[in-house]
XYZ file of C-alpha atoms in Angstrom:
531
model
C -47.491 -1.169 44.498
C -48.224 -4.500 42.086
C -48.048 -1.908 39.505
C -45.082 -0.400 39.821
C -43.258 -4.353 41.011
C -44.732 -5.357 37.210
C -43.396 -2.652 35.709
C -40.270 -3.053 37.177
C -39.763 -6.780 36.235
C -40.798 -6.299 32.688
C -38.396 -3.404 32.727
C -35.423 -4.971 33.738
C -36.086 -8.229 31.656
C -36.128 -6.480 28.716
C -32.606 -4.985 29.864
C -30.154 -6.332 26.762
C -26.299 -6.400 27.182
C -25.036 -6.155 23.497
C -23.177 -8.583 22.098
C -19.894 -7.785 20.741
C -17.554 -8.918 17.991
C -15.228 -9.674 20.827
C -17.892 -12.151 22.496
C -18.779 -13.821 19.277
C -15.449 -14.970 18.053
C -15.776 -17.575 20.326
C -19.054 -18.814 19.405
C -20.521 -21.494 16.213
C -23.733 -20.883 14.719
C -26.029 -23.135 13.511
C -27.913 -21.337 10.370
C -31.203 -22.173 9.879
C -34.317 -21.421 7.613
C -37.565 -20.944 9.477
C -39.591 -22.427 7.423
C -37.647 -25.901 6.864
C -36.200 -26.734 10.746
C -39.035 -27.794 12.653
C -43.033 -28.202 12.221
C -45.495 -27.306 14.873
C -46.308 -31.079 16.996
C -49.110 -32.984 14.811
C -48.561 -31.320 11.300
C -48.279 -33.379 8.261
C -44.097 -34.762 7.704
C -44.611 -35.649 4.167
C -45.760 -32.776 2.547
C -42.842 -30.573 1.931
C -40.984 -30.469 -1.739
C -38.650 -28.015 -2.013
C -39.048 -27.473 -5.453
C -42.222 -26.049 -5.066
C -40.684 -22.854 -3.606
C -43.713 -22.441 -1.307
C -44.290 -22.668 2.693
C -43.523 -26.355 4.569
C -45.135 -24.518 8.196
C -42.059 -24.105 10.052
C -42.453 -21.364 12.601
C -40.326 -19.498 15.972
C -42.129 -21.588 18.125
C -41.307 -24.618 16.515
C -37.893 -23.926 16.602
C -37.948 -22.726 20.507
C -39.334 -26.195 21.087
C -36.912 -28.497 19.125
C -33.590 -26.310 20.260
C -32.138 -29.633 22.205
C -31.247 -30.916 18.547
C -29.082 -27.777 18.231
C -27.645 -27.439 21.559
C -26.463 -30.814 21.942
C -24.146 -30.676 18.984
C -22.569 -27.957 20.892
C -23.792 -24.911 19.046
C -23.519 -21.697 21.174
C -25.134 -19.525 18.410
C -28.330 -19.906 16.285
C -29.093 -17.634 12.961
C -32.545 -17.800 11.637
C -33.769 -16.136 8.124
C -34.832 -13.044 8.160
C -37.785 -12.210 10.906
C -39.636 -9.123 9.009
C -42.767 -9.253 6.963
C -42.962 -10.080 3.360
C -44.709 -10.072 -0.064
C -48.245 -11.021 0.602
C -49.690 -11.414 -2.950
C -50.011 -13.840 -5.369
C -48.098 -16.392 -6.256
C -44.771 -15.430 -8.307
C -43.195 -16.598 -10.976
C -40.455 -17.976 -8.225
C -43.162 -19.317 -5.859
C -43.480 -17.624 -2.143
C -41.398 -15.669 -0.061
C -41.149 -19.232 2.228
C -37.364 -17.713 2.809
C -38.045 -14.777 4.247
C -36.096 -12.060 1.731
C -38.524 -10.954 0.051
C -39.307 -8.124 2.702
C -42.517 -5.656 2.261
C -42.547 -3.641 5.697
C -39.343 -4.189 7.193
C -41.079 -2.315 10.603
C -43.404 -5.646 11.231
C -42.482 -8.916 12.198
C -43.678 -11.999 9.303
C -46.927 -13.479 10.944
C -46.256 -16.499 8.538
C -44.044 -17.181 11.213
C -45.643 -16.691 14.527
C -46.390 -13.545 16.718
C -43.785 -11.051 18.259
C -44.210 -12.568 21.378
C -43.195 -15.871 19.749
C -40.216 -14.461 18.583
C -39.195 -12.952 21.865
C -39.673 -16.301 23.077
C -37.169 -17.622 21.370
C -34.907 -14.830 21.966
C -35.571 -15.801 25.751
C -35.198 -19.419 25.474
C -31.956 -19.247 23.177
C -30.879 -16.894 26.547
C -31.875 -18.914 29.187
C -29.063 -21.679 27.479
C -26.451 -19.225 27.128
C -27.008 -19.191 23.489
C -26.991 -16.314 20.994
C -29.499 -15.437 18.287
C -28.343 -13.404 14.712
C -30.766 -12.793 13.272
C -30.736 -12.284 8.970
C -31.796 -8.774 7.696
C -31.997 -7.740 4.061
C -31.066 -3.811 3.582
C -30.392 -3.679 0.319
C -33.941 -3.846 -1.245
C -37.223 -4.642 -1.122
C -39.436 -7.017 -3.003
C -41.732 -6.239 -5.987
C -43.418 -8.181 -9.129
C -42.588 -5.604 -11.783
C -40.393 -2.287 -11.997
C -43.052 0.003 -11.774
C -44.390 -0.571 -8.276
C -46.653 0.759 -5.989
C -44.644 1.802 -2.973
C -47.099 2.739 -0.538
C -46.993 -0.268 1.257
C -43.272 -0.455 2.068
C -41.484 0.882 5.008
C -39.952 3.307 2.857
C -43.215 4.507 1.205
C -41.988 6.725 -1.287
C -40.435 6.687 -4.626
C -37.671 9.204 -3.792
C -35.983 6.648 -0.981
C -35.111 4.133 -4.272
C -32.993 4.448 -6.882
C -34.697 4.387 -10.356
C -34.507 0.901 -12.026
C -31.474 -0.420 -14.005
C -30.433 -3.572 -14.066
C -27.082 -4.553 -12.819
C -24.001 -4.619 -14.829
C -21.810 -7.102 -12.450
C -17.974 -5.502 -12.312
C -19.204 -2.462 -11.883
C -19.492 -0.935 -8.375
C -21.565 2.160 -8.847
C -24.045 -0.165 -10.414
C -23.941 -3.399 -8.338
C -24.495 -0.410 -5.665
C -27.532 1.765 -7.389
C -29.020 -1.072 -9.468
C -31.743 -3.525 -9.185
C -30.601 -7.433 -8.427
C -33.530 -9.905 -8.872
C -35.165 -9.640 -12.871
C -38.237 -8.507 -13.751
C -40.714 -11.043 -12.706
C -39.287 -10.629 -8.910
C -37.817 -6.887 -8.763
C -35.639 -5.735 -5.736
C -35.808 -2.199 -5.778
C -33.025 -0.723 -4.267
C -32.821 1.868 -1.539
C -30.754 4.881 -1.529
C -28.978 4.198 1.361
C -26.872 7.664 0.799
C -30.413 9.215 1.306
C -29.824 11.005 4.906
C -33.694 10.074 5.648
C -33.355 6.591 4.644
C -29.969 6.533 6.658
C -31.989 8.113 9.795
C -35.212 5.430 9.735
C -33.244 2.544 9.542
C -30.706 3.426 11.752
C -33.962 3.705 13.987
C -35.676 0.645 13.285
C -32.289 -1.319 13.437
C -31.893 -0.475 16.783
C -35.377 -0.936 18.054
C -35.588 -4.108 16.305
C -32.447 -5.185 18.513
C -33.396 -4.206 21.575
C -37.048 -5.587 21.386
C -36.189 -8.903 20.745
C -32.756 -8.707 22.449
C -30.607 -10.016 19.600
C -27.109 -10.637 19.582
C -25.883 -10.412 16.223
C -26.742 -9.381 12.533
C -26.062 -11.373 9.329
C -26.266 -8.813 6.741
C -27.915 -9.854 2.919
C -26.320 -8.557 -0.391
C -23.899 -6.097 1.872
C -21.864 -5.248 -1.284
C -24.412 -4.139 -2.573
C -24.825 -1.014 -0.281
C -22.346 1.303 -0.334
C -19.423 0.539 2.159
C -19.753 3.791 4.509
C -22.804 3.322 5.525
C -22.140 0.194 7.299
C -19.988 1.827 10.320
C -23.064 4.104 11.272
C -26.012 1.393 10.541
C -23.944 -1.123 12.890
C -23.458 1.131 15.261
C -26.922 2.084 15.778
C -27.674 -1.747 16.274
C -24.873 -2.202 18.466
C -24.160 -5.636 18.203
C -21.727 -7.930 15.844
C -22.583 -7.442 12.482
C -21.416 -10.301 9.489
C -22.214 -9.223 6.314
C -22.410 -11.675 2.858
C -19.914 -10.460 0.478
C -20.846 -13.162 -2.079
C -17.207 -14.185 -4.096
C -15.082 -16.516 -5.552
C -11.722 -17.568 -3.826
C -10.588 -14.181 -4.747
C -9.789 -12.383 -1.154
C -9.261 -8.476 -1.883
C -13.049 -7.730 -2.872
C -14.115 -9.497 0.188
C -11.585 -8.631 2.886
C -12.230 -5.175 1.990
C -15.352 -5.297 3.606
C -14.342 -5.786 6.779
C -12.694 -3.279 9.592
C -13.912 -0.167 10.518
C -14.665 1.233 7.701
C -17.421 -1.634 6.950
C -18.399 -4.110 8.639
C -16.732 -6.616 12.242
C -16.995 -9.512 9.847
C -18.016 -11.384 6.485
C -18.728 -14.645 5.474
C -15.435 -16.560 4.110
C -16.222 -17.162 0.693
C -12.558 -17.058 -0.235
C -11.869 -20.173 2.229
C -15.015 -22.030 1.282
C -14.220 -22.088 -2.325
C -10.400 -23.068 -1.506
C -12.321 -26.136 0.905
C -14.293 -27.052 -2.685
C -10.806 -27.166 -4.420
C -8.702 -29.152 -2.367
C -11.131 -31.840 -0.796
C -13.783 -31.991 -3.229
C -14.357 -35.778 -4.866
C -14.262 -35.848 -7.481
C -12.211 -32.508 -7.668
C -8.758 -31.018 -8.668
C -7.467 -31.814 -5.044
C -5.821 -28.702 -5.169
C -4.429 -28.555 -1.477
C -1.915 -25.474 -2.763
C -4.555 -22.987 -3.810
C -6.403 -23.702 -0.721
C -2.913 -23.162 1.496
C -2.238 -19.664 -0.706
C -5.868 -18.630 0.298
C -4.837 -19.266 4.210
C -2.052 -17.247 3.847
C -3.130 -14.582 1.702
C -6.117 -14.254 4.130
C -3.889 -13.499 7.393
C -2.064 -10.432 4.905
C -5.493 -9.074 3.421
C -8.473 -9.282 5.945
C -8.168 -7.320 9.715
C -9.181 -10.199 11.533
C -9.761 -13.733 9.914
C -10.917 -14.561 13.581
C -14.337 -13.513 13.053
C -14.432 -14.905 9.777
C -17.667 -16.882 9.517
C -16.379 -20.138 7.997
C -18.994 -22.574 5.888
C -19.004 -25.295 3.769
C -23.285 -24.410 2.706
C -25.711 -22.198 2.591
C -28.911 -21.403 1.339
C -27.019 -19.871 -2.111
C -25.445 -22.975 -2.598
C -25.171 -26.297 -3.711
C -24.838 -28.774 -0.608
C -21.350 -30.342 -0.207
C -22.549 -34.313 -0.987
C -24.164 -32.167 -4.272
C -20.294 -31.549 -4.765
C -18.492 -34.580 -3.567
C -19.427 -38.275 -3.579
C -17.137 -39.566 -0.216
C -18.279 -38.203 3.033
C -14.750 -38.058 4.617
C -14.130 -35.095 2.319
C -17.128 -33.250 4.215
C -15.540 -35.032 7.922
C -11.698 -33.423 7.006
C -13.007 -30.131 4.966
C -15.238 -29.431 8.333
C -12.647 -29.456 11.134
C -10.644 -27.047 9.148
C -14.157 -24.807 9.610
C -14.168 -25.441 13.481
C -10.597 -25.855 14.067
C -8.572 -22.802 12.228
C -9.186 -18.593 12.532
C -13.073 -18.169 12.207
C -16.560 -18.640 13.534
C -17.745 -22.057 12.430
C -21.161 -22.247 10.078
C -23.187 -25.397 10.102
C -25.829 -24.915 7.705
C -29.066 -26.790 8.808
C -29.434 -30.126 7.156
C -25.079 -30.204 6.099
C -25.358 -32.883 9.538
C -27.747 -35.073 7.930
C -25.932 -35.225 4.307
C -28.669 -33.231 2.714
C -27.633 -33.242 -1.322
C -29.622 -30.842 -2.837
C -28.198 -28.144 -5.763
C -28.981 -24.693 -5.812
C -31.975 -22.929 -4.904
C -34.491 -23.922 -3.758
C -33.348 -27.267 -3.807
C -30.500 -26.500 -1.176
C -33.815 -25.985 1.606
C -34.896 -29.226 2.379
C -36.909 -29.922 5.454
C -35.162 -31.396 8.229
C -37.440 -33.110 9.701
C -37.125 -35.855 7.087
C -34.167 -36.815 8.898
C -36.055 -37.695 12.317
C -33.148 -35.531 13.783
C -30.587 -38.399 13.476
C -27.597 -38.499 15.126
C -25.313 -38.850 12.251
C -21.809 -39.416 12.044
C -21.456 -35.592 10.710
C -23.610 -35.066 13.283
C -21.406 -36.789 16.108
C -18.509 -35.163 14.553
C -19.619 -31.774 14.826
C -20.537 -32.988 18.828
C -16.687 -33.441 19.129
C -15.583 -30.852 17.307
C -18.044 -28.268 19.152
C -17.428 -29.986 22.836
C -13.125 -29.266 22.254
C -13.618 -25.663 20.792
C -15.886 -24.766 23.261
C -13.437 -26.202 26.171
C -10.724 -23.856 24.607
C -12.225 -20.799 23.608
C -13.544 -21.190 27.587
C -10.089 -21.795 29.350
C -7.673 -20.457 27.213
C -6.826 -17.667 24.298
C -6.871 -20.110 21.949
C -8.968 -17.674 19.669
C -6.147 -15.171 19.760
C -3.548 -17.394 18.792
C -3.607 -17.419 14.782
C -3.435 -20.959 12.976
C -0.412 -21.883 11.575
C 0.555 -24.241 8.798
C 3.190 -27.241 9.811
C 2.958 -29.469 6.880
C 1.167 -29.754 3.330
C 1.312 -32.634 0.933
C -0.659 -33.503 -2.043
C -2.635 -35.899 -0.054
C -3.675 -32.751 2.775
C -2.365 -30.859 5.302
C -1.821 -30.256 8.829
C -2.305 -27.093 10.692
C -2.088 -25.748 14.468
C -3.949 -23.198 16.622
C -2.824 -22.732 20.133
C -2.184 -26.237 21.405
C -4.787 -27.826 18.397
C -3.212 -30.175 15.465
C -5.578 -31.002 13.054
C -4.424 -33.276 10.033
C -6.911 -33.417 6.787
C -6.523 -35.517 4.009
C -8.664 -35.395 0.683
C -7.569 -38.847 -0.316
C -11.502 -40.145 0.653
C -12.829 -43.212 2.520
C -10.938 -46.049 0.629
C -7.742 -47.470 2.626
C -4.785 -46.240 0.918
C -1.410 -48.358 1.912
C 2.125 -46.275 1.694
C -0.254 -42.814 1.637
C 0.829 -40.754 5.347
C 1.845 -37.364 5.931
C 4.356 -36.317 8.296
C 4.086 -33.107 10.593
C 6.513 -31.457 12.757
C 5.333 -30.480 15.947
C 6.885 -28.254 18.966
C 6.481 -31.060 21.036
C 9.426 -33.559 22.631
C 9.473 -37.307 21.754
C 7.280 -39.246 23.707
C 4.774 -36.052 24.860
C 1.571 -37.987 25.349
C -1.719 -37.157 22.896
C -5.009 -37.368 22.303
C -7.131 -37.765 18.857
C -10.434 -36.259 20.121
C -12.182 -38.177 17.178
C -11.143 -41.448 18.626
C -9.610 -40.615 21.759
C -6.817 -43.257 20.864
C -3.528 -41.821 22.634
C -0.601 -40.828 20.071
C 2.976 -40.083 21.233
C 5.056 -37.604 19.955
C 7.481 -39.656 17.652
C 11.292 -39.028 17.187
C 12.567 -34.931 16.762
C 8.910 -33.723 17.342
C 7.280 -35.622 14.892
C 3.731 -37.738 14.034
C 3.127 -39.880 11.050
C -0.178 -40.204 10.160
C -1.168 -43.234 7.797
C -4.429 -44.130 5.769
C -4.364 -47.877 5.659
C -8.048 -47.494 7.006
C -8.777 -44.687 4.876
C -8.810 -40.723 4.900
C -10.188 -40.178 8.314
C -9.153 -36.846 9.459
C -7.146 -36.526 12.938
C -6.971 -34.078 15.276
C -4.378 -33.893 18.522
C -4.400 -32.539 21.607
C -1.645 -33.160 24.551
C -3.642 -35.340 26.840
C -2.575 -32.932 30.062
C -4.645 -30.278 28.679
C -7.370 -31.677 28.264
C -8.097 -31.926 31.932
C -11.459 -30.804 33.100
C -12.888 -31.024 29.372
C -15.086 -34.187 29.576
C -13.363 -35.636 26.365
C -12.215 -38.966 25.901
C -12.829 -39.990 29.782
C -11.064 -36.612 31.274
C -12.469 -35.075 34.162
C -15.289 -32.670 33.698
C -15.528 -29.469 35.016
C -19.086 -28.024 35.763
C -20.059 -26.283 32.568
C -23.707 -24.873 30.078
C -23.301 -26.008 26.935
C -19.636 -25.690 27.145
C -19.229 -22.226 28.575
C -17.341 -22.739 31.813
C -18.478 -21.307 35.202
C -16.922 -21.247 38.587
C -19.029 -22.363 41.185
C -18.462 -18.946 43.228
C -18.550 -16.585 40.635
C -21.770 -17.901 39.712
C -23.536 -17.494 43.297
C -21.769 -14.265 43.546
C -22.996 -12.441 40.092
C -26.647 -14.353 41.057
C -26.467 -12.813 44.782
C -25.485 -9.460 43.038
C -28.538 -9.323 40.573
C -30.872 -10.054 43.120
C -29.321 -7.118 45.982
C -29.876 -5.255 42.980
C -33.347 -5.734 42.316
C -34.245 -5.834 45.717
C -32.817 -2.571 45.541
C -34.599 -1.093 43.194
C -37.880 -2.742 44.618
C -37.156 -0.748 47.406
C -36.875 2.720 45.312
C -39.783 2.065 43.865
C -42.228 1.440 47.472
C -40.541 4.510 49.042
C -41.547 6.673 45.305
C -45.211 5.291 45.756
C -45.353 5.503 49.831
C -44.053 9.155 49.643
C-alpha cells in the first residue's frame, strides 16, 4: 500500500499543465545567466572578472535560494541560460563554456551547474510562487574546436545529422541556414534540421526535457538560423510558449516574419530595442520619429506585438549605461518596455546600472551589487506591482497601445486606461521644455503618477501638461478610481501572490477540489491492491 501511495504522489507531482502563449503575455521575465546571479553561501565575492570568460560558481541552487531578490521586483517569470551539458575540454581560445551555449550532449543536464534534482528544484520553487521558468535552448548547433570534429560524443553522433562546413555568407538565407556561425577556433557545426531523424530525436528530447523539469516556456538561440518550418512541429512537441532570437537591426520585416504559425508564438523585439537606443540614448540622435515609425510599422507587420519580448540588454549586447551617460534615459526608455504591447525583459544586472560592452564584458556578477535596492531597481518594483494589477483585473493586454502625442523632447502613449509620458531630454531641469497630451478623459478626472503617487487632474478639453523644471523624469497616469484594490500609492489592497490576484473562494474551492481528487485516486489505488 506505501508503495503504490508513493507512487502515486510522485506521479501526480510531476503532472505539468503547459504553459501557453496566451498565459505568458501577461507575465515579465527576469533573464539571467547561471553562472553570474548568485554564489553558493560562503564562496569567495571577489573573484569573478568577466573578462576572463571562465566560471564565477553560480549554480540552480544558488539561484532557488536567492529568488526573493527577483520576486520582489515583481517578476512573474525567470529565464536562465541554457540547462544542457557542454564542452568539457580544454581551455579555448574564447575561454569556457561559463554561458552555457556551447552544448556537447544536449540529452544531459550541465553538472557545472548542479544535479537534475537541483534543477527540478528550482522548477518547483519558481512554482510554489506562481512563477514561470523559460528555460534557453540552443538548436542550431553544437560546439567544437576545429571543423573536422569527432562527433561521437554529441547527441547527434554522426556526421550525416550536420551539414558539411562553410562559413556563413550573412544576406544569404540558404547559408545563414546550412552554414557554420562561430570561426574556426570555436566551430558550431550545424544540424540538418530538414533531416527527418534529426527532426524525430529532438522533437523527442524537447518534449521530455519539458515535462521532466516542468518548464513553462522556451527562449530559442540563433532561430534564424534554422529553417522556419521546422519551428511549428519542434514547438509543438514541447508544448509550451516558445520566443525565439531573431537577432536584427530596427528593420521589422526579417524579424516579424518569424513569428505566427508558420514559426514561432514570439521573438525578441530587436526592432523596438534599437528604436529605444535612437530616441533616448545620451548622448544620441534623440530620434523620437524613427522610434514612433517602428511602433507603428510593428502593429502592420508582426501577428501579435503582445508577446513581443521587449529589452533594453542582453547577454549580446552592450549594457544601456555602456550606451548612455544619464540614467533617466534608462528610467523613461524602460516603462515604454513594461508599459506598451510586449512581455517586459529585465536583463540581470540592467537594475544595478551594470556598464559593461559586449561580450563577455556584458556578464558581470551580480553579487557585486549586494542586491541593492536601486532606484532602477525600485522603478521596476512600481512598474511590475501596476502591470501585474492590470494584466490581473482587466484586458489590459488585449487592448493595443496607442500613440496620443510625440514631440522632439518624447512622447506619450496609452494602453487600456495606462498614460505613460517619456522624455529623452535627461536628468538636468529644463525650464519652458513640457509636452502636452490629449487624453479621453473630462477636465478635472482625478489621477495618479504611480512613480510618485502625486495626484494630477485632467486639465482643460482632456488635457495634461507635463513640465521638466526638475528634470526628465518620466510619468505615468492612472485614474485614481481604478486603482482600487492595487496596493499603490496608499489604495486598498486586495489579497494577492506576487501580484496574481485570487479570490478567497475560488482558492478554497480549486484546493478542496485537488484534494477530493487525490483522495480519490488514493482510493482506486487500495481497492487495485486489496482486490
Amino acid at each position: 500500500m506505501m508503495f503504490l501511495l508513493t507512487v502515486f504522489l510522485i506521479h501526480s507531482s510531476s503532472i505539468v499543465s503547459a504553459a501557453t502563449a496566451e498565459q505568458w503575455r501577461g507575465r515579465s521575465i527576469y533573464q539571467l545567466i547561471t553562472d553570474r546571479y548568485a554564489l553558493p553561501e560562503g564562496a569567495a565575492t571577489d573573484t569573478c572578472d568577466p573578462g576572463a570568460q571562465t566560471w564565477c560558481g553560480g549554480t540552480w541552487n544558488s539561484i532557488r535560494n536567492n529568488l526573493d531578490y527577483i520576486q520582489n521586483a515583481g517578476f512573474t517569470a525567470v529565464w536562465i541560460s541554457p540547462v544542457n551539458q557542454n564542452y568539457e575540454g580544454p581551455r579555448t581560445a574564447y575561454g569556457d563554456p561559463y554561458h552555457g551555449y556551447w552544448i556537447a550532449d544536449v540529452s544531459k543536464t550541465n553538472d557545472q551547474f548542479g544535479t537534475s534534482d537541483d534543477l527540478k528544484s528550482l522548477s518547483a520553487e519558481l512554482h510554489r510562487r506562481n512563477m514561470y521558468l523559460m528555460i534557453d535552448i540552443v538548436v542550431n548547433n553544437v560546439m567544437a574546436t576545429s571543423t573536422t570534429p569527432d562527433y561521437s560524443s554529441y547527441f547527434f553522433s554522426d556526421k550525416s545529422y550536420y551539414h558539411p562546413y562553410c562559413p556563413v555568407d550573412w544576406g544569404n538565407t540558404t547559408s545563414e541556414e546550412n552554414c557554420w556561425l562561430g570561426d574556426q577556433k570555436v566551430a558550431l557545426p550545424d544540424l540538418d534540421t530538414r533531416n527527418a531523424a534529426v527532426i524525430k530525436h529532438y522533437g523527442e528530447w524537447i518534449q521530455n526535457l519539458v515535462q521532466e523539469y516542468s518548464i513553462d516556456g522556451l527562449r530559442i538561440d540563433a532561430a534564424k538560423h534554422v529553417q522556419m518550418d521546422f519551428w511549428p512541429t519542434f514547438c509543438a512537441k514541447a508544448g509550451v510558449f516558445c520566443m525565439g532570437e531573431v537577432f536584427g537591426d530596427n528593420s521589422i520585416e526579417p524579424v516579424a516574419h518569424y513569428q505566427g504559425p508558420q514559426s514561432l508564438d514570439s521573438v525578441l523585439n530587436y526592432p523596438f530595442y534599437s528604436g529605444l537606443v535612437e530616441a533616448f540614448t545620451i548622448p544620441g540622435p534623440n530620434n523620437i520619429t524613427a522610434l514612433v515609425q517602428i511602433i507603428e510599422e510593428s502593429k502592420q507587420k508582426f501577428a501579435d506585438t503582445g508577446l513581443l519580448g521587449n529589452f533594453l540588454e542582453n547577454q549580446d549586447l552592450p549594457r544601456w549605461h555602456n550606451q548612455s551617460v544619464d540614467p533617466q534615459s534608462l528610467y523613461n526608455a524602460m516603462v515604454l518596455t513594461f508599459l506598451m504591447d510586449g512581455i517586459p525583459i529585465v536583463y540581470y544586472g540592467q537594475e544595478q546600472g551594470f556598464s559593461g560592452d559586449s561580450d563577455p564584458y556584458n556578464r558581470e556578477p551580480l553579487w557585486t551589487s549586494n542586491y541593492e535596492k536601486t532606484p532602477a531597481y525600485e522603478l521596476i518594483s512600481a512598474l511590475n506591482k501596476l502591470r501585474n494589477f492590470f494584466v490581473n483585473t482587466t484586458n489590459w493586454t488585449s487592448q493595443q497601445t496607442e500613440i496620443l502625442t510625440i514631440s522632439p523632447y518624447g512622447l506619450a502613449v496609452k494602453k487600456g486606461d495606462i498614460i505613460s509620458v517619456v522624455t529623452n531630454i535627461g536628468s538636468p531641469p529644463q525650464n519652458g521644455t513640457h509636452i502636452v497630451v490629449p487624453t479621453s478623459y473630462a477636465a478635472s478626472t482625478p489621477t495618479i503618477n504611480i512613480l510618485t503617487c502625486q495626484q494630477w487632474a485632467i486639465g482643460a478639453g482632456g488635457k495634461i501638461d507635463v513640465e521638466y523644471t526638475k528634470g526628465g523624469v518620466p510619468v505615468v497616469l492612472v485614474p485614481a478610481s481604478l486603482l482600487k484594490g492595487s496596493g499603490i500609492c496608499g489604495a486598498t489592497k486586495t489579497s494577492s501572490t506576487n501580484g496574481l490576484q485570487f479570490s478567497s473562494s475560488i482558492q478554497i474551492m480549486s484546493i478542496s477540489f485537488s484534494l477530493v481528487l487525490r483522495f480519490a485516486l488514493l482510493l482506486f489505488f487500495t481497492l487495485v491492491y486489496v482486490l
